[in-house]
């Protein structure tokens, strides 16, 4: 079973920041938080991951709370092309078969013009 | 990042038949996985394709229904056997590259419709 909880859907105005929350209260010390997204009719796409420090890349920022029980993915300037289902997943970064990703239901982000 | 090619991209099949889906990667990868995505649903892991040994199946999936091969580090197949309309789904191949970069990459999927 997925170890994360996300709201089923969110709306965001184009050009504004999209903040997608994720709860992972049972996360283990060796587990990272990964974010993927799936644009309609495509395979999932990796966005970002982190352990306990905040992370930023060209796509997004990831804010992880100090107790690591929740996190927020931030798309700083959402565009219509960011409309997708966003999945928050926790798993160990290394570890053979534990590299498998267990998907929850995700959040459908709808960016509105 | 690894480039993954899945074939066929889509197919319409008669019930009772079988379909083999191919997954080709442009580099050697440590792990290969097969997922199913039923209409309007999230992804469900079917199995881990192990190179040189039998695949490891998740609960609810069996080898007789979903036989998997992985003859080398860049190629795997998933067969959907004795298909029924309930098997209509998107089937996706995923890989994790060898080395420190452990992000998973996904193919574009095979859209299967069983009639």
Short mmCIF file of C-alpha atoms in Angstrom, two decimals:
data_model
loop_
_atom_site.label_atom_id
_atom_site.label_comp_id
_atom_site.label_asym_id
_atom_site.label_seq_id
_atom_site.Cartn_x
_atom_site.Cartn_y
_atom_site.Cartn_z
CA UNK A 1 0.00 0.00 0.00
CA UNK A 2 1.02 3.57 -0.64
CA UNK A 3 2.48 5.31 2.40
CA UNK A 4 1.36 8.80 1.38
CA UNK A 5 -1.85 10.82 1.47
CA UNK A 6 -2.62 13.56 -1.04
CA UNK A 7 -5.71 15.64 -1.82
CA UNK A 8 -7.50 14.23 -4.88
CA UNK A 9 -7.57 17.49 -6.79
CA UNK A 10 -6.43 21.12 -6.78
CA UNK A 11 -6.85 24.15 -8.99
CA UNK A 12 -4.27 26.82 -9.69
CA UNK A 13 -4.33 29.97 -11.78
CA UNK A 14 -1.83 30.16 -14.62
CA UNK A 15 1.29 32.08 -13.60
CA UNK A 16 0.71 31.57 -9.90
CA UNK A 17 2.55 29.17 -7.62
CA UNK A 18 1.05 25.72 -7.20
CA UNK A 19 1.60 24.18 -3.76
CA UNK A 20 0.86 20.47 -3.60
CA UNK A 21 0.82 18.89 -0.12
CA UNK A 22 1.65 15.33 0.84
CA UNK A 23 1.41 13.55 4.19
CA UNK A 24 3.81 10.68 4.93
CA UNK A 25 3.57 10.30 8.69
CA UNK A 26 5.01 6.75 8.74
CA UNK A 27 8.12 7.57 6.71
CA UNK A 28 11.25 5.69 7.81
CA UNK A 29 14.64 7.23 8.44
CA UNK A 30 16.13 5.81 5.23
CA UNK A 31 13.23 6.74 2.98
CA UNK A 32 13.30 9.63 0.56
CA UNK A 33 10.33 11.61 -0.71
CA UNK A 34 9.94 11.44 -4.48
CA UNK A 35 7.59 13.37 -6.71
CA UNK A 36 6.43 12.28 -10.15
CA UNK A 37 3.78 13.61 -12.45
CA UNK A 38 1.73 12.04 -15.20
CA UNK A 39 0.45 14.21 -17.98
CA UNK A 40 -2.55 12.74 -19.76
CA UNK A 41 -1.69 9.77 -22.00
CA UNK A 42 1.99 9.81 -21.05
CA UNK A 43 4.18 7.78 -18.71
CA UNK A 44 5.05 9.28 -15.32
CA UNK A 45 7.86 11.84 -15.27
CA UNK A 46 10.34 12.32 -12.42
CA UNK A 47 10.25 15.79 -10.85
CA UNK A 48 12.35 15.93 -7.69
CA UNK A 49 13.28 14.04 -4.53
CA UNK A 50 14.66 14.82 -1.07
CA UNK A 51 15.54 13.34 2.29
CA UNK A 52 15.22 16.08 4.87
CA UNK A 53 16.59 19.27 3.35
CA UNK A 54 14.64 21.46 1.00
CA UNK A 55 15.49 20.84 -2.63
CA UNK A 56 15.14 22.89 -5.80
CA UNK A 57 15.69 22.10 -9.45
CA UNK A 58 14.64 23.57 -12.76
CA UNK A 59 11.16 22.12 -12.46
CA UNK A 60 10.13 22.59 -8.84
CA UNK A 61 10.98 23.04 -5.19
CA UNK A 62 10.42 20.48 -2.46
CA UNK A 63 9.83 21.58 1.11
CA UNK A 64 10.03 18.82 3.75
CA UNK A 65 8.94 19.53 7.32
CA UNK A 66 11.48 19.12 10.09
CA UNK A 67 9.76 15.99 11.43
CA UNK A 68 9.61 14.66 7.82
CA UNK A 69 5.97 13.71 8.21
CA UNK A 70 4.82 15.92 5.39
CA UNK A 71 6.10 17.78 2.36
CA UNK A 72 5.02 20.31 -0.25
CA UNK A 73 5.88 20.39 -3.92
CA UNK A 74 5.99 23.91 -5.29
CA UNK A 75 5.68 24.79 -8.96
CA UNK A 76 6.67 28.48 -8.82
CA UNK A 77 4.90 29.69 -11.96
CA UNK A 78 2.34 27.16 -13.11
CA UNK A 79 1.50 26.92 -16.81
CA UNK A 80 -1.27 25.08 -18.61
CA UNK A 81 1.26 22.37 -19.47
CA UNK A 82 1.64 21.62 -15.77
CA UNK A 83 -1.88 20.20 -15.67
CA UNK A 84 -1.28 16.60 -14.60
CA UNK A 85 -1.65 14.06 -11.82
CA UNK A 86 1.12 14.55 -9.26
CA UNK A 87 2.28 11.59 -7.20
CA UNK A 88 4.17 11.77 -3.91
CA UNK A 89 6.04 8.53 -3.13
CA UNK A 90 8.37 7.47 -0.33
CA UNK A 91 11.01 4.79 -0.79
CA UNK A 92 14.64 4.09 0.03
CA UNK A 93 16.99 5.65 -2.48
CA UNK A 94 19.13 2.54 -2.69
CA UNK A 95 18.23 -1.04 -2.10
CA UNK A 96 17.61 -3.35 -5.05
CA UNK A 97 13.99 -4.41 -5.25
CA UNK A 98 13.00 -1.60 -2.90
CA UNK A 99 13.63 0.71 -5.83
CA UNK A 100 10.11 -0.15 -6.91
CA UNK A 101 7.65 2.72 -6.75
CA UNK A 102 4.29 2.20 -5.08
CA UNK A 103 1.85 4.80 -6.39
CA UNK A 104 -1.00 6.27 -4.39
CA UNK A 105 -3.95 8.05 -5.94
CA UNK A 106 -2.10 11.34 -6.48
CA UNK A 107 -3.39 14.90 -6.89
CA UNK A 108 -4.93 16.09 -10.13
CA UNK A 109 -3.66 19.64 -10.59
CA UNK A 110 -5.74 21.67 -13.00
CA UNK A 111 -4.08 24.91 -14.08
CA UNK A 112 -6.71 27.42 -15.14
CA UNK A 113 -6.10 30.16 -17.74
CA UNK B 1 18.21 9.73 -18.52
CA UNK B 2 17.32 6.35 -19.97
CA UNK B 3 15.25 6.29 -23.14
CA UNK B 4 12.59 3.59 -23.10
CA UNK B 5 10.80 2.24 -26.14
CA UNK B 6 7.64 0.22 -25.70
CA UNK B 7 5.96 -1.77 -28.45
CA UNK B 8 3.18 -1.83 -29.44
CA UNK B 9 1.95 1.59 -28.37
CA UNK B 10 -1.63 0.35 -28.57
CA UNK B 11 -3.57 -2.72 -29.63
CA UNK B 12 -7.08 -4.08 -29.79
CA UNK B 13 -7.25 -7.79 -29.05
CA UNK B 14 -9.86 -10.52 -28.97
CA UNK B 15 -10.71 -12.10 -25.66
CA UNK B 16 -8.94 -15.39 -25.05
CA UNK B 17 -5.82 -14.36 -26.96
CA UNK B 18 -2.44 -13.24 -25.64
CA UNK B 19 -0.36 -10.13 -26.28
CA UNK B 20 3.35 -9.68 -25.70
CA UNK B 21 4.59 -6.17 -24.93
CA UNK B 22 8.23 -5.30 -25.45
CA UNK B 23 10.34 -2.84 -23.48
CA UNK B 24 13.73 -1.77 -24.88
CA UNK B 25 16.10 0.57 -23.04
CA UNK B 26 19.02 2.43 -24.59
CA UNK B 27 21.36 1.67 -21.69
CA UNK B 28 21.99 -1.11 -19.22
CA UNK B 29 19.72 -0.79 -16.22
CA UNK B 30 19.68 -2.43 -12.85
CA UNK B 31 15.97 -2.82 -12.35
CA UNK B 32 13.02 -3.13 -14.70
CA UNK B 33 9.40 -3.04 -13.58
CA UNK B 34 6.00 -3.56 -15.17
CA UNK B 35 2.93 -1.56 -14.14
CA UNK B 36 -0.73 -1.63 -15.04
CA UNK B 37 -2.95 1.44 -15.11
CA UNK B 38 -6.63 0.69 -15.38
CA UNK B 39 -8.92 3.41 -16.81
CA UNK B 40 -9.06 6.40 -14.51
CA UNK B 41 -6.86 4.74 -11.89
CA UNK B 42 -3.35 5.08 -10.54
CA UNK B 43 -0.47 2.78 -11.46
CA UNK B 44 -0.28 -0.69 -9.92
CA UNK B 45 2.97 -2.61 -9.87
CA UNK B 46 2.67 -6.02 -11.53
CA UNK B 47 6.19 -7.37 -11.07
CA UNK B 48 9.90 -6.75 -11.00
CA UNK B 49 11.66 -8.22 -14.02
CA UNK B 50 14.87 -9.85 -12.84
CA UNK B 51 17.69 -10.41 -15.30
CA UNK B 52 18.50 -14.09 -15.57
CA UNK B 53 15.89 -15.29 -13.09
CA UNK B 54 12.15 -15.47 -12.58
CA UNK B 55 10.24 -12.24 -12.11
CA UNK B 56 9.04 -11.20 -8.67
CA UNK B 57 5.28 -10.69 -8.68
CA UNK B 58 3.23 -8.43 -6.46
CA UNK B 59 0.21 -9.65 -4.57
CA UNK B 60 -2.69 -10.33 -6.91
CA UNK B 61 -0.54 -11.01 -9.98
CA UNK B 62 0.63 -14.45 -11.11
CA UNK B 63 3.12 -15.75 -13.62
CA UNK B 64 0.57 -17.78 -15.57
CA UNK B 65 -1.40 -14.64 -16.37
CA UNK B 66 1.52 -12.23 -16.80
CA UNK B 67 4.66 -14.14 -17.83
CA UNK B 68 7.70 -11.89 -17.96
CA UNK B 69 11.07 -12.36 -19.59
CA UNK B 70 14.26 -10.39 -19.14
CA UNK B 71 17.02 -11.96 -21.20
CA UNK B 72 19.53 -9.12 -20.72
CA UNK B 73 20.05 -5.74 -19.06
CA UNK B 74 18.30 -3.70 -21.75
CA UNK B 75 15.20 -5.69 -22.73
CA UNK B 76 12.09 -7.20 -21.16
CA UNK B 77 8.73 -8.51 -22.29
CA UNK B 78 5.38 -8.77 -20.54
CA UNK B 79 2.73 -11.12 -21.88
CA UNK B 80 -0.92 -10.67 -21.00
CA UNK B 81 -2.37 -14.16 -21.37
CA UNK B 82 -5.88 -15.40 -22.04
CA UNK B 83 -7.17 -11.85 -22.11
CA UNK B 84 -10.58 -10.69 -20.97
CA UNK B 85 -12.13 -7.20 -21.17
CA UNK B 86 -11.00 -6.62 -17.57
CA UNK B 87 -7.41 -6.64 -18.84
CA UNK B 88 -8.07 -3.47 -20.83
CA UNK B 89 -5.49 -1.07 -19.37
CA UNK B 90 -2.33 0.82 -20.06
CA UNK B 91 0.75 -1.29 -19.37
CA UNK B 92 3.94 0.60 -18.55
CA UNK B 93 7.57 -0.40 -18.35
CA UNK B 94 9.82 1.37 -15.84
CA UNK B 95 13.56 1.23 -15.31
CA UNK B 96 16.09 2.27 -12.70
CA UNK B 97 19.56 2.90 -14.07
CA UNK B 98 22.74 1.30 -12.89
CA UNK B 99 24.78 3.55 -10.63
CA UNK B 100 24.03 6.33 -8.21
CA UNK B 101 21.13 7.85 -10.11
CA UNK B 102 18.17 5.88 -8.85
CA UNK B 103 15.34 7.88 -10.31
CA UNK B 104 12.88 5.71 -12.19
CA UNK B 105 12.04 6.37 -15.84
CA UNK B 106 8.92 5.24 -17.63
CA UNK B 107 7.99 4.25 -21.13
CA UNK B 108 4.99 5.82 -22.81
CA UNK B 109 2.92 2.74 -22.20
CA UNK B 110 0.92 0.24 -24.23
CA UNK B 111 -2.80 0.94 -24.40
CA UNK B 112 -4.58 -2.41 -24.57
CA UNK B 113 -8.25 -2.84 -25.37
CA UNK B 114 -9.76 -6.31 -25.15
CA UNK B 115 -13.02 -6.90 -27.01
#
